[in-house]
XYZ file of C-alpha atoms in Angstrom:
510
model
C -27.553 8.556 0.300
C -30.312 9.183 -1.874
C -31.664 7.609 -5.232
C -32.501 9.224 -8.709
C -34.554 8.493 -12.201
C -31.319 7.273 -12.686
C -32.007 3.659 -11.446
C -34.400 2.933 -14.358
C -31.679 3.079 -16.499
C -29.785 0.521 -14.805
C -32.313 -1.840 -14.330
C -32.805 -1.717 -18.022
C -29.619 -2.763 -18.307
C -29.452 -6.641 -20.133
C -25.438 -6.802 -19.576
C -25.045 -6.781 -15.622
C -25.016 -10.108 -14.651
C -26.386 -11.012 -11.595
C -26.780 -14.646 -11.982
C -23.523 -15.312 -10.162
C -23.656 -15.197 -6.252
C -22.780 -12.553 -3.856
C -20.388 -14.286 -1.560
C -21.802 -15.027 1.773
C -19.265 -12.814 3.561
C -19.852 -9.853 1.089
C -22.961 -9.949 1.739
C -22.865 -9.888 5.639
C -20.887 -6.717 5.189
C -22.698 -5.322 2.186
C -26.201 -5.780 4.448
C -24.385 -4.613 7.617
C -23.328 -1.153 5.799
C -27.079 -0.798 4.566
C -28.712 -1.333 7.968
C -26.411 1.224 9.808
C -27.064 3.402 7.117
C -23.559 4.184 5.729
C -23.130 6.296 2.694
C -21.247 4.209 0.484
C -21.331 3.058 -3.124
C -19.176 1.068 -5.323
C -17.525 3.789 -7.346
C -15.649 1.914 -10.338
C -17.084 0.273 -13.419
C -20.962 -1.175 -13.039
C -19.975 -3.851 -16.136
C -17.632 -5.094 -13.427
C -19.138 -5.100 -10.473
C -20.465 -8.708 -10.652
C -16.686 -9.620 -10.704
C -16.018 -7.682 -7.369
C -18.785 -9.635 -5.430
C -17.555 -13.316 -6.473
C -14.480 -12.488 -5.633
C -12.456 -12.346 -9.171
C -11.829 -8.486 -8.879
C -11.400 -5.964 -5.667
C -13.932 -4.601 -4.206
C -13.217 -0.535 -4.040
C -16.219 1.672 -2.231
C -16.654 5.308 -1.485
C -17.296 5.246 1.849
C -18.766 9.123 3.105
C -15.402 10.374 5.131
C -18.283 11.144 8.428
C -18.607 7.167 8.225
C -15.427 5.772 7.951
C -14.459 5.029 11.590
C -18.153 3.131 11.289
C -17.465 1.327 8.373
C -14.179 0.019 9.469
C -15.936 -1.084 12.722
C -18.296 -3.720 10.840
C -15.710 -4.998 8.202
C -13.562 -5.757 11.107
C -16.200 -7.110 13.039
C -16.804 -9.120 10.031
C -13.683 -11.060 9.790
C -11.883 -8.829 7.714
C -8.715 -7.515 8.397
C -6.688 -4.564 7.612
C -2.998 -5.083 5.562
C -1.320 -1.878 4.988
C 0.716 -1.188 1.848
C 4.257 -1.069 2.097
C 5.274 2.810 2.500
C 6.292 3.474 -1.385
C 2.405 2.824 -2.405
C 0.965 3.639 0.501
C -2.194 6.413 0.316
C -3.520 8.091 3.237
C -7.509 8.305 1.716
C -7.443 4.502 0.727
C -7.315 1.121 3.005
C -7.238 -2.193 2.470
C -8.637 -4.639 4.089
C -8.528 -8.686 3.514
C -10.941 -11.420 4.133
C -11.303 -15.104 3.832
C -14.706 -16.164 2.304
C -14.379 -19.682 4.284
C -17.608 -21.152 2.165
C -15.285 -20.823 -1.314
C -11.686 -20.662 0.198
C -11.132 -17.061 -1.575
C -9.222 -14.283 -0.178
C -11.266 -10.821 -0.836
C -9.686 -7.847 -0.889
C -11.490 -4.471 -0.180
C -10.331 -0.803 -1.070
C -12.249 1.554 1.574
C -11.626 5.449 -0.392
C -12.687 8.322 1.733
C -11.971 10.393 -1.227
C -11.503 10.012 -5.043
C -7.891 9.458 -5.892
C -6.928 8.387 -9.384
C -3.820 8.058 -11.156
C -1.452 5.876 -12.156
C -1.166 2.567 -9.956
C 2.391 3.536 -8.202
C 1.402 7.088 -7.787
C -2.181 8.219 -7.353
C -1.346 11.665 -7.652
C -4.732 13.507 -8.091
C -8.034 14.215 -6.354
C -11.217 14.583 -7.739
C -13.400 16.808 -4.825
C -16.707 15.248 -5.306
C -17.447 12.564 -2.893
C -20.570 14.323 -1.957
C -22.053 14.828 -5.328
C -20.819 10.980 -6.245
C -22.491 9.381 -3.262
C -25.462 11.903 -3.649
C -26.417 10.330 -6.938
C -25.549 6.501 -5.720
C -28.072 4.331 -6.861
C -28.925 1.012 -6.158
C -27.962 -2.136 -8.765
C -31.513 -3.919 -9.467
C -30.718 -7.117 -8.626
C -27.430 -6.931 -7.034
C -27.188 -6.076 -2.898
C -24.925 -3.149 -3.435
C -24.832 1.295 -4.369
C -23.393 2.211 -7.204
C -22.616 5.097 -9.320
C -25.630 6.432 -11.281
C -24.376 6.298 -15.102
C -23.715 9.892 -15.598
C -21.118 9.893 -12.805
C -19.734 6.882 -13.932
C -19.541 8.277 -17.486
C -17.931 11.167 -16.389
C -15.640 9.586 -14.050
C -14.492 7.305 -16.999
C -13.374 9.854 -18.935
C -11.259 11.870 -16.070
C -9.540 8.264 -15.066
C -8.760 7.640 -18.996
C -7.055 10.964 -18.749
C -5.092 10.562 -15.845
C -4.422 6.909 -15.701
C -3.628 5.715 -19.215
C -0.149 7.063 -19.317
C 3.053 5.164 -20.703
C 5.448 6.323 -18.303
C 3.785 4.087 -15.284
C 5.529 0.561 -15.395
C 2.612 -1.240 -14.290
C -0.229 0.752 -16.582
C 3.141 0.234 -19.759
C 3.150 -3.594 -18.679
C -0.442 -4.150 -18.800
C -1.305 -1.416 -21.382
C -3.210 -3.303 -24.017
C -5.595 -4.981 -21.279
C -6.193 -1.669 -19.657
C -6.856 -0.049 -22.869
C -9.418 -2.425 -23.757
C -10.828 -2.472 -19.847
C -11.705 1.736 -20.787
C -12.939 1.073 -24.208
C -15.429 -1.676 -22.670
C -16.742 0.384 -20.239
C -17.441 3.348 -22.554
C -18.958 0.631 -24.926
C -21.560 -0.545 -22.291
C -22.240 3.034 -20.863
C -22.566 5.018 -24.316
C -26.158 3.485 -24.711
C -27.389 3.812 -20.800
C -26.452 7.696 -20.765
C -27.727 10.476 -22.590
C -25.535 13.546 -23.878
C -27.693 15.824 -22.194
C -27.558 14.212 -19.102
C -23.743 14.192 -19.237
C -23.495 17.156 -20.258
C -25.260 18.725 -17.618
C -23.335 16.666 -14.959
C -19.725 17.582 -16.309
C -21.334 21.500 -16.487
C -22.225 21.071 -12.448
C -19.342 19.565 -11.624
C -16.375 20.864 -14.221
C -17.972 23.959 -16.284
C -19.201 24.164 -19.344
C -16.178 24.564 -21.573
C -15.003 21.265 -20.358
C -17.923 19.846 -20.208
C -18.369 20.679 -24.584
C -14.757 18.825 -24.577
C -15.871 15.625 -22.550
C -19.156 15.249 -23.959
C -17.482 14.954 -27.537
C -14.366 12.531 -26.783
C -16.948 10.622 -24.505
C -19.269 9.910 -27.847
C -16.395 10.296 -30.426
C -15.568 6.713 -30.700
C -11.776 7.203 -30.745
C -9.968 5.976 -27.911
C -9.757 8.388 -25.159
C -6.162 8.225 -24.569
C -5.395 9.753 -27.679
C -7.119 13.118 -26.947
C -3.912 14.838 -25.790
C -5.942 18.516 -25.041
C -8.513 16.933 -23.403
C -6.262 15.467 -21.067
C -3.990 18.376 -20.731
C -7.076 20.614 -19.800
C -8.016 17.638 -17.660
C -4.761 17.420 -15.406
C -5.045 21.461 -15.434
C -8.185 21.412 -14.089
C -7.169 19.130 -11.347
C -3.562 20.357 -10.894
C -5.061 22.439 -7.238
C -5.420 19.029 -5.515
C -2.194 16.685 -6.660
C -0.741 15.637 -3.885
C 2.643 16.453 -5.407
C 3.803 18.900 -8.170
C 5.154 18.075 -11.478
C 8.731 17.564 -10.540
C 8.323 16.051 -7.446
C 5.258 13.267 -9.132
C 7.889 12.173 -11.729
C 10.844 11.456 -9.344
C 8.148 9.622 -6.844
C 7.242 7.755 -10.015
C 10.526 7.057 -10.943
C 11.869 5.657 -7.553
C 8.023 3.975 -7.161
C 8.924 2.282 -10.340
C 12.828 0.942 -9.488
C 11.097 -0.305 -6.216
C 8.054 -2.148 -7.994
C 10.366 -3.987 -10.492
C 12.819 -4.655 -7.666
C 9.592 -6.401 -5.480
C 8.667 -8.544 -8.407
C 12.558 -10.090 -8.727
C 12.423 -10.407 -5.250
C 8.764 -12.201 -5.606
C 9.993 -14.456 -8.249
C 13.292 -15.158 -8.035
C 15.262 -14.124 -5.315
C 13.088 -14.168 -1.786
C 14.929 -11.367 0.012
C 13.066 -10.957 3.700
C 11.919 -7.536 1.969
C 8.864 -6.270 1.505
C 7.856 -4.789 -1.752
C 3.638 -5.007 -1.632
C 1.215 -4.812 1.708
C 2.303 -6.658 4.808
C 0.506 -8.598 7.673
C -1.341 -6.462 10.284
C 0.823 -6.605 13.916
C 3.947 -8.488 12.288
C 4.430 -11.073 9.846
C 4.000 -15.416 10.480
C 6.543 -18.066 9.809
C 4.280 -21.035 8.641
C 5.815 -24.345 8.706
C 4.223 -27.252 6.955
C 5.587 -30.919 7.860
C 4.860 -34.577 7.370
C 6.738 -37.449 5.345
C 7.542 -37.629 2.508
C 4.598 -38.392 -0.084
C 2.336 -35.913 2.651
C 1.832 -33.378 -0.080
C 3.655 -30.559 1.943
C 5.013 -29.138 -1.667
C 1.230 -29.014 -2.832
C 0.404 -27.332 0.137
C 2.769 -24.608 -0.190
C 2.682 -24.136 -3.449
C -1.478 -23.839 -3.173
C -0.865 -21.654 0.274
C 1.533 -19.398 -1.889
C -1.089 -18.693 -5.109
C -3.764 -18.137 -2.517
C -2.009 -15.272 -0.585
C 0.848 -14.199 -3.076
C -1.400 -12.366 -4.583
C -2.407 -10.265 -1.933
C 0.430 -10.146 0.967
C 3.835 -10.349 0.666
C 4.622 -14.354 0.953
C 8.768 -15.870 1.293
C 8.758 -19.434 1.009
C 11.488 -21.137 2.326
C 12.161 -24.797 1.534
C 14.404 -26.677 4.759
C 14.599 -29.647 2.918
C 17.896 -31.189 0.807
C 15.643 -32.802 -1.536
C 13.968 -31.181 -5.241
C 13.263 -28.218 -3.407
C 15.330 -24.888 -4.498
C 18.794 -25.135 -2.716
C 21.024 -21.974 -1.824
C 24.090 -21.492 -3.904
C 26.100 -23.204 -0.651
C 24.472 -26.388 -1.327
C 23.912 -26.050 -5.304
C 27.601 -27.923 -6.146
C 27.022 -30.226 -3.329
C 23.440 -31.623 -4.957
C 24.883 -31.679 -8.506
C 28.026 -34.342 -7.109
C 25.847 -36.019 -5.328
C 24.199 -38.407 -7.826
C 27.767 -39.246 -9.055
C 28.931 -39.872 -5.598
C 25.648 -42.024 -4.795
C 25.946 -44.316 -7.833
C 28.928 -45.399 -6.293
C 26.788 -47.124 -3.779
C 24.558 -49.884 -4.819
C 22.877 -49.951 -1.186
C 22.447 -47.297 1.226
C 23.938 -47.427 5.277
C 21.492 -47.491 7.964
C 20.201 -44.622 8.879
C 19.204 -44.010 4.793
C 15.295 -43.474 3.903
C 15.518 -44.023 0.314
C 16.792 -46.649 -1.766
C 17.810 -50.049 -0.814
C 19.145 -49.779 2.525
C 21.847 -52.690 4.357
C 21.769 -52.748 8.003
C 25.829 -51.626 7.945
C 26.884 -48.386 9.766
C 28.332 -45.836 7.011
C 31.817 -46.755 5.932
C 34.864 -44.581 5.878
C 33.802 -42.933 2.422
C 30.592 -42.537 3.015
C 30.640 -40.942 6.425
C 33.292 -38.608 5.278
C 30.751 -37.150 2.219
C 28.006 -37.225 4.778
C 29.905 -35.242 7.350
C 30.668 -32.378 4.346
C 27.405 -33.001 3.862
C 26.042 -32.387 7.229
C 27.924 -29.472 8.070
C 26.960 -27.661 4.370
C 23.168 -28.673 5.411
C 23.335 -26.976 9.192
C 25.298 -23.934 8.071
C 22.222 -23.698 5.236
C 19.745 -24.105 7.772
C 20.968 -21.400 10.010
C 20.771 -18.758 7.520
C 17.330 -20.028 5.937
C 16.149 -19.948 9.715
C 17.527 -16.202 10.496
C 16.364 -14.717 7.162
C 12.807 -16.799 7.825
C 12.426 -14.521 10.725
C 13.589 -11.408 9.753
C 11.355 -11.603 7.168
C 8.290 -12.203 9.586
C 9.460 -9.281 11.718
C 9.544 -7.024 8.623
C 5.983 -7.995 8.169
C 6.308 -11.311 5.751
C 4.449 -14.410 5.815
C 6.933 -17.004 5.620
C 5.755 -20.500 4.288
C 8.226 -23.157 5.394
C 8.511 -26.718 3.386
C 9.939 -28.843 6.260
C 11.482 -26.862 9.542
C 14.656 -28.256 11.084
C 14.016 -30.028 14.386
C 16.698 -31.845 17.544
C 13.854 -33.173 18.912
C 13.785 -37.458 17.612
C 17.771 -37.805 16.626
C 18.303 -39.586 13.439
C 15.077 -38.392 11.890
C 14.490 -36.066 8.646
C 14.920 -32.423 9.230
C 17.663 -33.508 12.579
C 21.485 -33.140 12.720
C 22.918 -35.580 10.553
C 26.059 -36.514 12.242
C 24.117 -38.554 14.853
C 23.918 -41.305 12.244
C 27.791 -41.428 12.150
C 30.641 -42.688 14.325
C 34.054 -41.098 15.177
C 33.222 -37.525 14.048
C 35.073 -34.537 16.500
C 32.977 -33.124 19.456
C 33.192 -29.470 17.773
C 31.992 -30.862 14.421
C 29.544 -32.141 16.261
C 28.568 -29.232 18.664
C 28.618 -26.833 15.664
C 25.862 -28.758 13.765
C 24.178 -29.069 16.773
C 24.024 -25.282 16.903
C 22.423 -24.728 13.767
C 19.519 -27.043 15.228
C 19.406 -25.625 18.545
C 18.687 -22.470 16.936
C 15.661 -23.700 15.544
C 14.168 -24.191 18.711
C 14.773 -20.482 19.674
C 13.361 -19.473 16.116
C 10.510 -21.735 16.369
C 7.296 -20.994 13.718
C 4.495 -19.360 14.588
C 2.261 -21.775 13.306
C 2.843 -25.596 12.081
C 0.486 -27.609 10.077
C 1.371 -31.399 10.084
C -0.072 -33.193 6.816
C -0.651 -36.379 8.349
C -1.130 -40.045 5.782
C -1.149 -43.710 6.342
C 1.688 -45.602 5.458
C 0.208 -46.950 1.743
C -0.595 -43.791 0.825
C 3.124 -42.215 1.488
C 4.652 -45.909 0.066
C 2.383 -45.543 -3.162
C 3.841 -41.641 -3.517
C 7.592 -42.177 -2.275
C 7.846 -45.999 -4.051
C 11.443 -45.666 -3.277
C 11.654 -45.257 0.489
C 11.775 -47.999 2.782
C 8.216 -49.009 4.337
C 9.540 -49.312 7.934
C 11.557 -45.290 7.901
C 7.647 -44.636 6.783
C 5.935 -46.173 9.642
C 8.804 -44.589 11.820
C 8.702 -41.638 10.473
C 4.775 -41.083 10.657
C 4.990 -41.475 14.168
C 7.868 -39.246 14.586
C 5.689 -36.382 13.105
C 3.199 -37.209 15.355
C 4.931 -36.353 18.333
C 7.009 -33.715 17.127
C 6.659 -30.290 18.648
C 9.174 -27.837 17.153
C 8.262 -25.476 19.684
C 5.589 -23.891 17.785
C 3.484 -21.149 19.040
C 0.323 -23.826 17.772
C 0.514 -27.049 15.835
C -2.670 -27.977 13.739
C -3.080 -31.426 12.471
C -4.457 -31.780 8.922
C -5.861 -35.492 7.855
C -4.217 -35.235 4.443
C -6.210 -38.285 3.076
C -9.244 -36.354 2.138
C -9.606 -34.718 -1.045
C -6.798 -31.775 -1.760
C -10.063 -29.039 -1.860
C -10.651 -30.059 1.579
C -7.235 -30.388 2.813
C -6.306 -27.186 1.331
C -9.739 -25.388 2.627
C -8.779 -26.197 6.148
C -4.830 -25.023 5.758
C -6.355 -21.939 4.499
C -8.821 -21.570 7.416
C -5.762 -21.812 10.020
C -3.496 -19.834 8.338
C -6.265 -17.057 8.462
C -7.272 -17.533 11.983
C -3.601 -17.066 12.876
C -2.747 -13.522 10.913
């Protein structure tokens, strides 16, 4: 990789902002890459490439295709890891690769390209044959520790992606068609000052001929949006047509089933949580993650921070084993909505309650006969939540898990239910006990207690009894479940720290 003139141009450049700093695990790689001296450079926008190195954007380098083996060497070596796309948007030339920045708690995501695909996001359909040239004319950012495109290249390169990205028919380009718009018009905005005509001219010439070059030159100073030049991006796709991966036929039916799949993935994502994939999958199989503690432990803020910080990235199914505010399945939905009209009908609670005011009498006729409906609605719930939990880490799903059921203590939270009561048949009995047992032979991969002192679970849960807290505290404490490793979190500290060190686990374990 060489450097050009070109670089005095960029490090005239007022708008790059490099106050902002690299991340410390960018930077490990970014150095690593320059000492073995791999030819790489950052090949997207340079007004965004302060984004990509705090982690608020990806990070997507040209890496020279004699390198590659090399370069995936030292971001593994680095802590990174590699998460392959689900098949429908997978792309042989591109891989990406995940890392936790443990210093800021952010998940980075890298995009190696060994060559120049562009497209549309669900089908990156064409190739543009210059990874030589590109890296060739790399130059380095002034003040930031990364290659980049020299502006000519990226000018150039701007106006073939307008062409072949900005198209309606993509779902995900349709959905976010405004912002994308204005992403293109910014970057022209910012180059159009940093790059002569000549100089782009004489690039697209080299590179494309000079017909086109007349034609990319003029829609590249115009001023009208690019997308709207319908023959330059007809002449454009023509040009390129020799290296689609598909023909015309075959890219629109791809696109088409591509695009049933992606809105499919994102009902699944928000809504439904099928075991499915629909995104990019853990490397080597997918976790079931269970996090536990009392009530008032802050297991739904766990999950729910545990869930923002991967969701974005790898396919996450949460799964909440609780009967509480949690989302219930439609077998326990009618069930939860009786249930406040059939507790108001007790003024105190039988032993064996946690919330409310509770008496020290067993469970009368009434009540044991709703809790054994109960019980045996809950188990039969808990056996499919716990089969579809691991299907969905065998398809490659990380499964976060509020509560997991557990035989271990009788009579405590998450246990069969029908231990509290007297008189109940031996098969009602052993078939509850079933749905528990097979929790032990489905245990998680990975649990993370949230452990808290009694006042601090009595100020959150006001309502349950202070001794089923104490009790229950040191239940969790000795609990097991089974689990492939159990990681004890002091959940006292701040929630930044408590969450930093959930993250750290969880990444240790994919």
């Amino acid at each position: 990789m060489r450097t050009t003139s070109s670089q005095s141009s960029v490090a005239s450049v007022a708008w790059l902002r490099a106050e902002e700093p690299t991340l410390p695990l960018l930077l490990v790689v970014l150095n690593e890459l320059r000492r073995q001296s791999i030819s790489y450079c950052y090949w997207k926008a340079s007004r965004r490439v302060h984004l990509a190195l705090t982690g608020e954007s990806d990070l997507d380098l040209l890496i020279a295709k004699e390198d590659q083996h090399r370069a995936q060497a030292i971001l593994l070596g680095r802590g990174f890891k590699l998460f392959p796309c689900v098949a429908y948007r997978d792309h042989p030339a591109i891989l990406s690769f995940l890392g936790h920045d443990e210093s800021s708690g952010q998940l980075l995501h890298l995009h190696l390209y060994f060559r120049l695909v562009v497209g549309a996001p669900l089908l990156k359909n064409y190739r543009i044959p210059w990874e030589d040239a590109i890296l060739a004319r790399s130059v380095s950012h002034p003040t930031l520790p990364i290659h980049m495109l020299d502006p000519a290249s990226e000018a150039l390169l701007l106006v073939i992606r307008s062409c072949l990205e900005l198209h309606r028919s993509d779902p995900v380009t349709l959905r976010h068609w405004h912002a994308t718009q204005q992403k293109f018009a910014l970057d022209r905005q910012e180059l159009v000052p940093r790059v002569e005509r000549a100089t782009l001219h004489g690039a697209a010439t080299e590179l494309m001929g000079r017909d086109l070059a007349d034609r990319i030159a003029d829609a590249f100073y115009s001023g009208a949006p690019l997308e709207n030049d319908r023959r330059l991006r007809r002449l454009i796709r023509k040009h390129f047509a020799p290296y689609r991966s598909y023909n015309g036929v075959e890219a629109r039916v791809r696109s088409a089933g591509r695009a049933l799949q992606w809105i499919a993935g994102g009902l699944n994502k928000r809504h439904l949580h099928w075991p499915r994939p629909w995104a990019r999958r853990a490397p080597g199989g997918g976790l079931v993650i269970a996090m536990v503690g009392v009530d008032g432990s802050g297991k739904s803020t766990a999950v729910a921070a545990v869930r923002a910080w991967l969701g974005a990235e790898i396919d996450v199914m949460p799964i909440y084993f609780g009967t509480g505010d949690g989302r219930p399945s439609l077998l326990l939905l009618p069930l939860k909505l009786m249930m406040p009209l059939f507790m108001r009908l007790y003024r105190t609670k039988p032993k064996g309650a946690s919330h409310g005011k509770i008496s020290d009498r067993p469970p009368g006729l009434l009540y044991g006969a709703l809790q054994t409906v109960w019980a045996m609605v809950v188990a039969r719930e808990k056996r499919a939540k716990l089969i579809a939990a691991r299907r969905a880490a065998e398809r490659g799903l990380i499964v976060i898990a509020d509560r997991y059921p557990q035989d271990e203590i009788l009579g405590f939270n998450d246990g069969p239910l029908l231990t509290r009561l007297r008189g109940i048949p031996q098969w009602l009995r052993r078939t509850e006990a079933a749905a528990y047992a097979l929790a032990r032979r489905l245990s998680p991969d990975l649990v993370i207690k949230l452990e808290v002192m009694p006042a601090t679970a009595a100020r959150r849960e006001p309502d349950m009894d202070p001794t089923v807290i104490r009790d229950r505290i040191g239940a969790v404490k000795r609990l097991t479940f089974f689990a492939t490793r159990i990681v004890s979190i002091d959940a006292e500290e701040p929630l930044a720290e408590v969450t930093r060190k959930i993250k750290r686990e969880i990444w240790r374990q994919l």
